[in-house]
Coordinates of C-alpha atoms and ligand atoms in Angstrom, one line a residue:
M1 CA 242.3 173.1 44.9
R2 CA 241.4 176.5 46.4
G3 CA 238.6 178.8 45.9
I4 CA 236.1 181.4 47.6
Q5 CA 234.3 180.2 50.7
V6 CA 230.7 181.0 49.5
S7 CA 228.4 178.9 51.7
P8 CA 229.7 176.6 54.8
G9 CA 229.3 172.9 55.2
I10 CA 231.1 169.7 54.0
A11 CA 229.9 167.9 50.9
I12 CA 231.2 164.4 49.8
G13 CA 229.8 162.9 46.5
K14 CA 230.4 162.5 42.9
A15 CA 231.1 165.1 40.5
Y16 CA 228.1 166.2 38.0
L17 CA 229.4 168.4 35.2
I18 CA 226.9 171.1 34.0
G19 CA 228.0 172.2 30.5
N20 CA 226.1 175.0 29.0
K21 CA 226.4 173.9 25.4
S22 CA 223.5 174.6 22.9
P23 CA 221.6 171.5 21.3
K24 CA 222.7 170.8 17.7
V25 CA 220.0 171.7 15.1
E26 CA 219.9 170.3 11.6
R27 CA 217.7 171.9 8.8
K28 CA 215.1 169.5 7.6
Q29 CA 212.5 169.7 5.1
I30 CA 208.9 169.0 6.3
D31 CA 205.7 168.3 4.3
N32 CA 203.0 169.2 6.5
I33 CA 203.5 172.6 7.6
E34 CA 200.2 172.8 9.7
A35 CA 201.7 170.0 11.7
E36 CA 204.9 171.4 12.1
I37 CA 203.4 174.7 13.5
E38 CA 201.3 172.8 15.8
R39 CA 204.6 171.2 17.0
F40 CA 206.1 174.5 17.6
H41 CA 203.3 175.4 19.7
R42 CA 203.2 172.3 21.7
A43 CA 206.8 172.8 22.5
K44 CA 206.2 176.4 23.5
A45 CA 203.2 175.4 25.9
C46 CA 205.5 172.5 27.4
C47 CA 208.2 175.2 27.9
M48 CA 205.7 177.6 29.4
E49 CA 204.5 174.8 31.8
Q50 CA 208.0 174.2 33.1
I51 CA 208.8 177.9 33.5
R52 CA 205.7 178.5 35.4
S53 CA 206.1 175.9 37.8
L54 CA 209.8 177.2 38.3
C55 CA 208.3 180.4 38.7
S56 CA 206.0 179.2 41.4
R57 CA 208.4 177.2 43.3
V58 CA 210.8 180.1 43.4
T59 CA 208.2 182.5 44.6
E60 CA 207.2 179.9 47.4
E61 CA 210.9 179.3 48.4
L62 CA 212.5 182.6 47.8
G63 CA 210.1 185.3 47.3
K64 CA 208.4 187.2 44.3
N65 CA 211.4 189.7 43.5
E66 CA 213.6 186.5 43.0
A67 CA 211.0 185.0 40.7
A68 CA 210.5 188.2 38.6
I69 CA 213.0 187.1 36.1
F70 CA 211.0 183.9 35.0
E71 CA 207.8 185.9 34.7
A72 CA 209.8 188.0 32.0
H73 CA 210.6 184.7 30.5
C74 CA 206.9 183.7 30.3
L75 CA 206.2 186.8 28.4
M76 CA 209.0 186.2 26.1
L77 CA 207.3 182.9 25.2
E78 CA 204.5 184.7 24.0
D79 CA 206.4 187.3 21.9
P80 CA 204.3 187.9 18.8
E81 CA 207.6 188.9 16.8
M82 CA 209.0 185.4 17.5
I83 CA 206.0 183.5 16.8
S84 CA 205.2 185.2 13.6
N85 CA 208.8 185.0 12.4
V86 CA 208.9 181.2 13.3
E87 CA 205.5 180.6 11.6
A88 CA 206.3 182.4 8.4
K89 CA 209.8 180.4 8.0
I90 CA 207.9 177.3 8.4
K91 CA 205.3 178.1 5.9
A92 CA 207.8 179.7 3.2
E93 CA 210.7 177.4 3.5
K94 CA 209.0 174.3 4.7
V95 CA 211.8 173.9 7.2
N96 CA 211.5 172.2 10.7
A97 CA 210.5 174.4 13.6
E98 CA 213.7 174.1 15.5
F99 CA 215.6 175.3 12.7
A100 CA 213.2 178.3 12.1
L101 CA 213.7 179.2 15.6
R102 CA 217.3 178.9 15.7
E103 CA 217.6 181.1 12.6
F104 CA 215.2 183.6 14.1
T105 CA 217.6 183.7 17.4
D106 CA 220.8 183.9 15.4
N107 CA 219.4 187.1 13.3
Y108 CA 218.0 188.7 16.4
L109 CA 221.5 188.1 18.3
Q110 CA 223.4 189.4 15.5
A111 CA 221.3 192.5 15.4
F112 CA 222.0 192.8 19.1
A113 CA 225.8 192.1 19.0
A114 CA 226.4 195.5 17.6
I115 CA 224.6 197.6 19.9
K116 CA 226.7 199.1 22.8
D117 CA 224.0 199.4 25.3
E118 CA 224.3 196.7 28.0
Y119 CA 220.8 196.5 28.9
L120 CA 219.5 195.6 25.4
R121 CA 222.6 193.0 25.3
E122 CA 221.3 191.4 28.3
R123 CA 217.7 191.3 26.9
A124 CA 219.2 189.4 24.0
A125 CA 220.6 186.9 26.5
D126 CA 217.3 186.3 28.0
V127 CA 215.8 185.6 24.5
L128 CA 218.4 183.1 23.7
D129 CA 217.8 181.6 27.3
V130 CA 214.2 181.2 26.4
T131 CA 214.4 180.1 22.5
E132 CA 216.9 177.6 23.6
Q133 CA 214.5 176.1 26.2
I134 CA 211.9 175.6 23.3
I135 CA 214.5 174.0 21.1
K136 CA 215.4 171.4 23.7
C137 CA 211.4 170.6 24.0
L138 CA 211.2 170.2 20.4
L139 CA 214.2 167.9 20.5
G140 CA 212.6 165.9 23.3
F141 CA 215.8 166.8 25.4
E142 CA 215.8 166.2 29.1
T143 CA 215.3 170.0 29.2
D144 CA 215.8 170.3 32.9
R145 CA 218.8 168.4 33.8
L146 CA 219.2 170.1 37.1
A147 CA 215.5 169.8 38.2
A148 CA 215.4 166.0 37.0
L149 CA 218.5 164.9 38.9
D150 CA 217.6 161.6 40.8
K151 CA 220.5 161.0 42.6
E152 CA 222.9 163.0 45.1
V153 CA 225.5 164.7 43.3
V154 CA 228.2 167.8 43.7
I155 CA 227.4 170.2 40.8
V156 CA 230.5 171.4 39.0
A157 CA 229.9 174.1 36.3
D158 CA 232.0 177.0 34.8
E159 CA 229.2 179.3 36.1
L160 CA 225.7 179.1 37.3
K161 CA 223.1 181.4 36.7
P162 CA 220.8 182.4 39.5
S163 CA 218.0 180.5 37.7
D164 CA 220.1 177.4 37.4
V165 CA 220.5 177.6 41.5
A166 CA 216.8 178.2 42.0
R167 CA 216.3 175.4 39.7
L168 CA 218.3 172.8 41.6
N169 CA 216.3 170.1 43.3
R170 CA 217.7 170.6 46.8
E171 CA 217.3 167.1 47.9
F172 CA 219.8 165.9 45.3
I173 CA 222.5 168.6 45.6
L174 CA 225.1 168.0 48.0
G175 CA 227.2 170.8 47.1
I176 CA 228.3 173.3 44.1
I177 CA 231.7 174.5 42.8
T178 CA 231.9 176.9 40.2
E179 CA 235.0 178.4 38.4
K180 CA 233.4 181.9 38.0
G181 CA 231.4 183.9 40.3
G182 CA 232.2 185.4 43.9
K183 CA 231.2 185.6 47.2
T184 CA 228.5 188.4 46.4
S185 CA 227.3 187.2 43.0
H186 CA 223.4 186.3 42.9
A187 CA 223.8 182.9 42.5
A188 CA 226.0 182.6 45.5
I189 CA 223.5 184.4 47.8
I190 CA 220.8 181.9 46.8
A191 CA 223.1 179.1 47.3
R192 CA 223.8 180.5 50.7
S193 CA 219.9 180.9 51.5
L194 CA 219.4 177.5 50.5
E195 CA 222.4 176.3 52.6
I196 CA 224.1 174.3 50.1
P197 CA 227.8 174.1 50.9
T198 CA 229.4 176.1 47.9
I199 CA 232.8 177.4 46.7
S200 CA 233.6 179.4 43.7
G201 CA 236.5 180.6 41.7
V202 CA 238.0 177.4 41.3
S203 CA 239.7 178.0 38.1
G204 CA 240.3 175.1 35.7
I205 CA 238.0 172.3 37.6
T206 CA 235.7 171.9 34.5
S207 CA 238.7 170.9 32.4
I208 CA 240.2 168.6 35.0
L209 CA 237.0 166.6 35.6
K210 CA 235.1 164.3 33.3
G211 CA 232.1 163.6 35.9
G212 CA 231.7 161.0 38.2
E213 CA 235.0 161.3 40.0
G214 CA 234.7 161.4 43.9
I215 CA 234.9 165.1 45.3
I216 CA 234.8 167.0 48.4
I217 CA 233.8 170.3 49.4
D218 CA 235.1 172.0 52.5
G219 CA 232.8 175.2 52.5
E220 CA 234.2 176.6 55.5
M221 CA 237.8 176.5 54.4
G222 CA 237.1 176.9 50.6
I223 CA 238.8 173.6 49.7
V224 CA 238.1 171.1 47.2
V225 CA 239.5 167.8 47.0
V226 CA 239.4 165.8 43.7
S227 CA 239.3 161.9 43.7
P228 CA 240.0 161.8 47.4
D229 CA 241.8 158.6 48.9
K230 CA 239.9 156.5 51.5
K231 CA 241.8 158.2 54.4
T232 CA 240.8 161.6 53.2
V233 CA 237.1 160.4 52.8
Q234 CA 237.1 159.1 56.4
E235 CA 238.6 162.4 57.7
Y236 CA 236.1 164.5 55.9
L237 CA 233.3 162.3 57.0
V238 CA 234.1 162.9 60.4
K239 CA 234.3 166.6 59.9
Q240 CA 230.9 166.7 58.3
K241 CA 229.5 164.9 61.5
E242 CA 231.2 167.6 63.4
F243 CA 229.6 170.0 61.4
Q244 CA 226.3 168.7 61.5
S245 CA 226.4 168.2 65.3
L246 CA 227.9 171.8 65.7
R247 CA 224.8 172.9 63.6
N248 CA 222.2 171.1 65.9
E249 CA 224.0 172.2 69.0
M250 CA 223.8 175.8 67.7
L251 CA 220.3 175.6 66.7
S252 CA 219.7 174.9 70.7
L253 CA 221.1 178.7 71.0
K254 CA 218.4 179.9 68.7
N255 CA 216.8 181.6 71.8
A256 CA 219.7 182.0 73.9
K257 CA 220.7 185.8 74.9
S258 CA 223.5 187.3 73.2
Q259 CA 225.4 187.6 76.6
T260 CA 228.9 187.2 77.9
T261 CA 229.2 185.1 81.3
D262 CA 229.5 188.3 83.1
G263 CA 226.2 189.7 81.5
Y264 CA 227.5 192.2 79.0
T265 CA 224.8 192.2 76.2
L266 CA 225.1 192.9 72.6
E267 CA 222.7 192.8 69.4
I268 CA 223.4 190.1 67.3
M269 CA 221.3 190.9 63.9
A270 CA 221.3 189.6 60.3
N271 CA 222.6 190.9 57.0
I272 CA 219.8 190.3 54.7
S273 CA 219.4 190.8 50.6
Y274 CA 216.1 189.5 49.8
S275 CA 212.8 189.1 51.6
A276 CA 213.4 185.4 51.6
D277 CA 216.2 185.9 54.1
L278 CA 213.7 187.4 56.7
Q279 CA 212.1 184.1 57.5
R280 CA 215.7 182.4 57.7
A281 CA 216.7 185.4 60.1
K282 CA 214.0 184.9 62.0
S283 CA 214.5 181.1 62.5
Y284 CA 218.1 181.6 63.7
G285 CA 217.2 183.8 66.4
C286 CA 218.3 187.1 65.1
E287 CA 217.4 190.1 67.1
G288 CA 216.7 192.3 64.1
V289 CA 218.2 193.2 60.9
G290 CA 221.4 195.0 61.0
L291 CA 222.0 195.4 57.3
Y292 CA 219.4 195.3 54.6
R293 CA 221.4 195.4 51.2
T294 CA 218.6 197.2 49.2
E295 CA 220.6 197.2 46.0
F296 CA 219.6 193.5 45.5
L297 CA 216.0 194.9 45.1
F298 CA 217.2 196.7 41.9
M299 CA 219.3 193.6 40.3
D300 CA 218.4 191.2 37.7
R301 CA 215.6 193.3 36.1
K302 CA 215.0 195.7 33.7
Q303 CA 214.3 198.8 35.4
A304 CA 214.2 200.3 39.0
P305 CA 211.6 199.1 41.4
G306 CA 209.0 201.9 41.9
E307 CA 208.2 203.5 45.3
E308 CA 205.5 201.1 45.9
E309 CA 207.4 197.9 45.2
Q310 CA 210.3 199.0 47.5
F311 CA 207.7 200.2 50.2
K312 CA 206.2 196.8 50.3
A313 CA 209.6 195.1 50.7
Y314 CA 210.7 197.4 53.4
Q315 CA 207.4 197.1 55.1
E316 CA 207.7 193.3 55.1
A317 CA 210.9 193.5 56.9
A318 CA 209.4 195.8 59.5
L319 CA 206.4 193.7 60.1
Q320 CA 208.1 190.8 60.4
F321 CA 210.7 192.0 63.1
G322 CA 208.0 194.1 65.1
D323 CA 209.6 196.1 67.6
K324 CA 213.1 195.0 66.7
P325 CA 215.4 197.0 64.7
V326 CA 215.5 196.7 61.0
I327 CA 218.5 198.7 59.6
I328 CA 217.8 199.5 55.8
R329 CA 220.6 200.8 53.9
T330 CA 220.1 203.2 51.1
L331 CA 221.4 201.9 47.5
D332 CA 225.0 200.6 47.3
I333 CA 225.4 200.6 43.9
G334 CA 228.7 200.7 41.9
G335 CA 231.9 199.3 42.7
D336 CA 231.6 195.3 42.1
K337 CA 227.6 195.8 42.0
D338 CA 226.6 196.9 38.6
V339 CA 222.9 197.7 37.8
K340 CA 222.8 197.8 34.0
Y341 CA 220.0 200.1 33.4
M342 CA 221.5 202.9 35.7
G343 CA 224.0 203.4 32.8
L344 CA 227.1 203.6 35.0
I345 CA 230.1 204.4 32.9
K346 CA 232.9 202.1 33.0
E347 CA 235.8 203.4 35.4
E348 CA 239.5 202.5 35.9
N349 CA 238.7 202.0 39.7
P350 CA 235.1 201.4 40.2
F351 CA 235.8 201.0 44.1
L352 CA 237.2 204.4 44.0
G353 CA 234.6 205.8 41.9
Y354 CA 231.2 206.4 41.4
R355 CA 229.5 204.5 44.0
A356 CA 227.1 204.4 47.0
I357 CA 226.3 207.7 48.7
R358 CA 228.2 209.5 45.8
L359 CA 225.8 208.1 43.4
L360 CA 222.8 208.8 45.6
L361 CA 223.9 212.4 45.9
D362 CA 224.2 212.9 42.3
Q363 CA 221.0 210.8 41.1
I364 CA 218.6 212.5 43.5
E365 CA 215.4 211.1 42.1
I366 CA 216.3 207.6 42.8
F367 CA 217.5 208.6 46.2
K368 CA 214.3 210.3 47.0
I369 CA 212.1 207.7 45.8
Q370 CA 213.9 205.3 48.0
L371 CA 213.9 207.6 50.9
R372 CA 210.0 207.9 50.4
A373 CA 209.4 204.1 50.5
I374 CA 211.8 203.6 53.6
L375 CA 210.1 206.6 55.5
R376 CA 206.7 205.1 54.8
A377 CA 207.6 201.7 55.8
S378 CA 208.9 203.5 59.1
A379 CA 205.1 203.5 60.0
H380 CA 204.9 199.8 60.5
G381 CA 207.9 198.7 62.7
N382 CA 211.3 200.0 64.0
I383 CA 212.8 200.9 60.9
K384 CA 216.3 202.9 60.9
L385 CA 218.2 204.5 57.8
M386 CA 221.6 204.0 56.9
F387 CA 223.6 205.8 54.3
P388 CA 226.5 203.6 52.5
M389 CA 230.3 204.7 52.2
V390 CA 230.3 208.3 53.7
T391 CA 233.5 210.0 53.5
T392 CA 232.9 213.4 54.5
V393 CA 230.8 215.2 56.9
D394 CA 229.4 217.2 53.9
E395 CA 228.1 214.2 52.2
L396 CA 226.1 213.2 55.6
R397 CA 224.8 216.9 55.8
Q398 CA 223.6 216.6 52.1
A399 CA 221.9 213.2 52.3
K400 CA 220.2 214.5 55.5
L401 CA 219.1 217.7 53.7
I402 CA 217.5 215.5 51.0
L403 CA 215.9 213.4 53.9
D404 CA 214.3 216.4 55.4
N405 CA 213.0 217.5 51.9
V406 CA 211.2 213.9 51.6
K407 CA 209.8 214.1 55.0
E408 CA 208.4 217.7 54.3
E409 CA 206.8 216.2 51.1
L410 CA 205.2 213.3 53.0
K411 CA 204.0 215.5 55.8
R412 CA 202.4 217.8 52.8
E413 CA 200.6 214.7 51.5
K414 CA 199.7 213.6 55.0
V415 CA 201.4 210.3 54.7
K416 CA 202.4 208.7 57.9
F417 CA 206.0 208.0 58.8
N418 CA 208.3 207.9 61.9
D419 CA 209.7 211.6 62.0
L420 CA 212.2 210.6 64.7
I421 CA 213.8 207.7 62.4
E422 CA 217.3 207.2 63.4
V423 CA 219.6 208.0 60.5
G424 CA 223.1 206.1 60.9
I425 CA 226.0 206.0 58.5
M426 CA 228.4 203.2 57.4
I427 CA 232.0 203.5 58.4
E428 CA 233.8 201.9 55.5
T429 CA 236.6 204.5 54.4
P430 CA 239.7 205.1 56.6
A431 CA 238.7 208.9 56.2
A432 CA 235.5 208.5 57.7
A433 CA 237.1 206.3 60.6
I434 CA 239.7 209.1 61.1
I435 CA 237.0 211.9 61.5
S436 CA 234.5 209.5 63.4
D437 CA 234.6 212.2 66.1
K438 CA 233.1 214.4 64.1
L439 CA 230.7 212.3 62.1
A440 CA 229.3 210.9 65.4
K441 CA 228.1 214.4 66.4
E442 CA 225.8 214.2 63.2
A443 CA 224.7 210.7 62.9
D444 CA 222.4 208.6 65.2
F445 CA 224.7 205.3 64.9
F446 CA 227.5 203.9 63.2
S447 CA 228.0 200.3 61.5
I448 CA 231.5 199.6 60.3
G449 CA 231.7 198.0 57.1
T450 CA 235.0 196.0 57.4
N451 CA 234.6 194.4 54.0
D452 CA 235.4 197.8 52.5
L453 CA 237.3 199.3 55.4
V454 CA 239.7 196.6 54.8
Q455 CA 240.1 197.1 51.1
Y456 CA 240.5 200.9 51.4
T457 CA 242.9 200.8 54.2
V458 CA 245.4 198.3 53.0
A459 CA 244.7 199.5 49.4
V460 CA 243.7 195.9 48.2
D461 CA 240.5 195.4 45.6
R462 CA 238.4 193.2 47.5
G463 CA 238.3 190.7 44.4
N464 CA 241.8 190.8 43.5
Q465 CA 243.5 187.5 44.0
R466 CA 247.0 188.3 43.5
V467 CA 247.3 190.8 46.2
S468 CA 244.7 189.1 48.4
Y469 CA 247.4 188.0 50.9
L470 CA 247.1 191.8 52.1
Y471 CA 243.4 191.8 52.5
D472 CA 243.0 190.8 56.1
Y473 CA 240.8 192.4 58.8
Y474 CA 243.3 191.3 61.5
D475 CA 245.5 193.9 60.1
P476 CA 246.8 196.0 63.0
A477 CA 245.8 199.3 61.0
V478 CA 242.3 197.9 60.5
L479 CA 241.8 197.0 64.1
R480 CA 243.1 200.4 65.3
L481 CA 240.7 202.1 63.0
I482 CA 237.7 199.7 64.5
K483 CA 238.8 200.8 67.8
L484 CA 239.2 204.5 67.2
V485 CA 235.5 204.3 65.6
I486 CA 234.0 202.6 68.7
E487 CA 235.7 205.1 71.1
N488 CA 234.6 208.2 69.0
G489 CA 231.0 206.8 68.8
H490 CA 230.6 206.1 72.5
Q491 CA 232.3 209.7 73.3
E492 CA 229.1 211.3 71.6
G493 CA 226.8 208.6 73.0
I494 CA 226.1 206.6 69.8
K495 CA 226.0 203.0 69.3
V496 CA 228.3 201.2 67.0
G497 CA 228.0 198.0 65.1
I498 CA 229.8 196.0 62.7
C499 CA 228.2 194.5 59.6
G500 CA 231.2 193.2 57.6
E501 CA 232.3 189.5 57.2
A502 CA 234.5 190.3 60.3
A503 CA 231.4 190.5 62.6
A504 CA 231.0 186.9 62.2
D505 CA 234.5 185.6 62.9
P506 CA 234.3 183.7 66.1
K507 CA 238.3 184.5 66.9
L508 CA 237.4 188.2 66.5
V509 CA 234.3 188.3 68.4
P510 CA 236.0 188.6 72.0
L511 CA 238.2 191.2 70.8
L512 CA 235.3 193.3 69.6
V513 CA 233.3 192.5 72.6
G514 CA 236.5 193.8 74.7
M515 CA 236.4 197.2 72.5
E516 CA 232.8 197.3 73.5
I517 CA 231.0 197.0 70.4
D518 CA 227.4 197.5 70.7
E519 CA 226.0 195.3 67.7
L520 CA 227.2 192.7 65.2
S521 CA 225.1 191.8 62.0
M522 CA 226.0 189.1 59.7
D523 CA 224.6 186.2 57.9
P524 CA 221.8 184.5 59.7
F525 CA 223.4 181.1 60.0
S526 CA 226.7 182.8 61.7
V527 CA 224.4 184.4 64.4
L528 CA 224.3 181.0 66.4
K529 CA 228.1 180.4 66.1
V530 CA 228.5 184.1 67.4
K531 CA 226.2 183.6 70.5
S532 CA 227.8 180.3 71.3
V533 CA 231.2 182.2 71.5
L534 CA 229.6 185.0 73.5
G535 CA 228.4 182.4 76.0
K536 CA 232.1 181.3 76.7
V537 CA 233.8 184.6 77.4
S538 CA 233.5 187.3 79.8
K539 CA 233.9 191.2 79.2
E540 CA 236.6 191.5 82.0
E541 CA 239.0 188.8 80.1
T542 CA 238.2 190.4 76.5
K543 CA 239.3 193.9 77.8
K544 CA 242.7 192.4 78.8
L545 CA 242.8 190.9 75.3
V546 CA 242.3 194.0 73.6
K547 CA 245.6 195.4 75.2
R548 CA 247.7 192.6 73.9
A549 CA 246.1 192.2 70.7
I550 CA 246.1 195.8 69.4
N551 CA 249.8 196.2 70.2
Q552 CA 251.0 193.5 67.8
S553 CA 253.0 194.6 64.8
T554 CA 251.4 192.1 62.4
A555 CA 248.0 190.4 61.4
E556 CA 249.8 187.1 62.2
E557 CA 250.7 188.0 65.6
T558 CA 247.3 189.0 66.5
K559 CA 245.7 186.1 65.0
Q560 CA 248.1 183.9 67.1
I561 CA 247.1 185.6 70.1
L562 CA 243.3 185.3 69.4
E563 CA 243.6 181.8 68.7
N564 CA 245.3 181.0 71.9
Ligands
LIG601 C1 231.1 196.2 54.1 O1 231.8 196.7 53.3 O2 231.4 195.9 55.0 C2 229.5 195.7 54.0 C3 229.0 195.5 55.0 O3 229.1 196.5 52.8 P1 229.0 195.7 51.4 O4 229.5 194.3 51.5 O5 227.7 195.4 50.9 O6 229.9 196.5 50.6
LIG602 MG1 230.3 198.3 51.9

């Protein structure tokens, strides 16, 4: 079976199905009201303990922002409305606590179901999550199946919530397969930071399996093998060994220079989404942050982070990397990245709509708060600013004007910041690539976002499986645009990088070197793979390659040349 590659690596083990069914609750008559209320409070306390310990584990392993949702769950456990309702029902009807709690939740959910506001509906889902956990404690359920695992398994689920992934006892999780969720889902990002081989988008797998079957995940290829025969297991054991030794071999490259055999150097940087990624990026020898996707700071919460919280997050990145560059991208919300409380209206074509810089230029207050936070952090390291999805020169001018206003504000307040902060843009639309000669006169650097550039060039939605055969960064139209952007950037003396997935493709790297790319930014683990490729090619050879590769008529032909 095939799915979407989320996190690399090979996993071989037994399937362990995670169902999301609620426990069955029966109405029971009780005699001792006091004892029943006491039982309810004990279960609540036990639940609180579990959530708190999860919260501190997540804070330690992934950071404060990721743990915020569990802090909210702790507060919900103490919700006076829930507590008084349950106690009143136990007293009035002499019923068992779990039944009283389930009735409370059902009524609550019914009231919320009629509400259109997605933010409030989300809140109801959190309440359900918390009350279900208390019910499980009351029923003596093994509440934390994921945390309680005691043997190595491959998790198979319809969908995993970020909290589920964070809960996983890493020691026993060989890999993860889900039916729903894509590469950019929260759960996917956490799985990647935990380095668990993961594939998502494997439709139908939960109905095919019973649990306990042998299963193989090839995270690199996006392949799942169900009930493999001995020969296949042997083959994958070899692949697994190869992957591990490649990983070890690559770790030795951690401190290697990002240089070709004839001394051409380029910056190899990290794409990060959370503070927790900073450590990982450093441990793999990244030479800075080429893309900080700040929108993740705004997700999985009830309201936008304020200036202070954002400042702390950006400052942390600046401090961790010292004089190495940290490119902070302003919010890229919209498209497939929805943020509930921003009240985005459903659009026919969200990728062609209200997104990224378009949204920021419309919601200026949000933009200004973020700019203030980034500028303040710029006093603590080598921060650069980057605007997402610019299409016209006017957009860049408008954004820079707002930036100037914010700078003036800070100056008036005598707040320190780097007045000479570099301001770059992402080149993600064909329009921007085509007029990159003009944009290069007004931007300090370019970073090509190939994930979007491909979708807008070949007119294929990033997430649409039916036409995904067209989504290919080897497409000659895309490669010509990349070449054009690099040339136009260099003509004006500015640096050009790539921060889309293409930057981490070892086959493409020599071609990009030949085109004289200045910087490549990617998932931290891929940095080693790319450094290893760089150490095997010479700039002169790659230049010859460009001429041949760029003149092919199809993506397949170019791929063939690069493979050879
Ligand atoms: C891109 O489009 O290539 C990119 C890096 O941005 P994102 O994936 O966040 O849209
Ligand atoms: Mg993009």
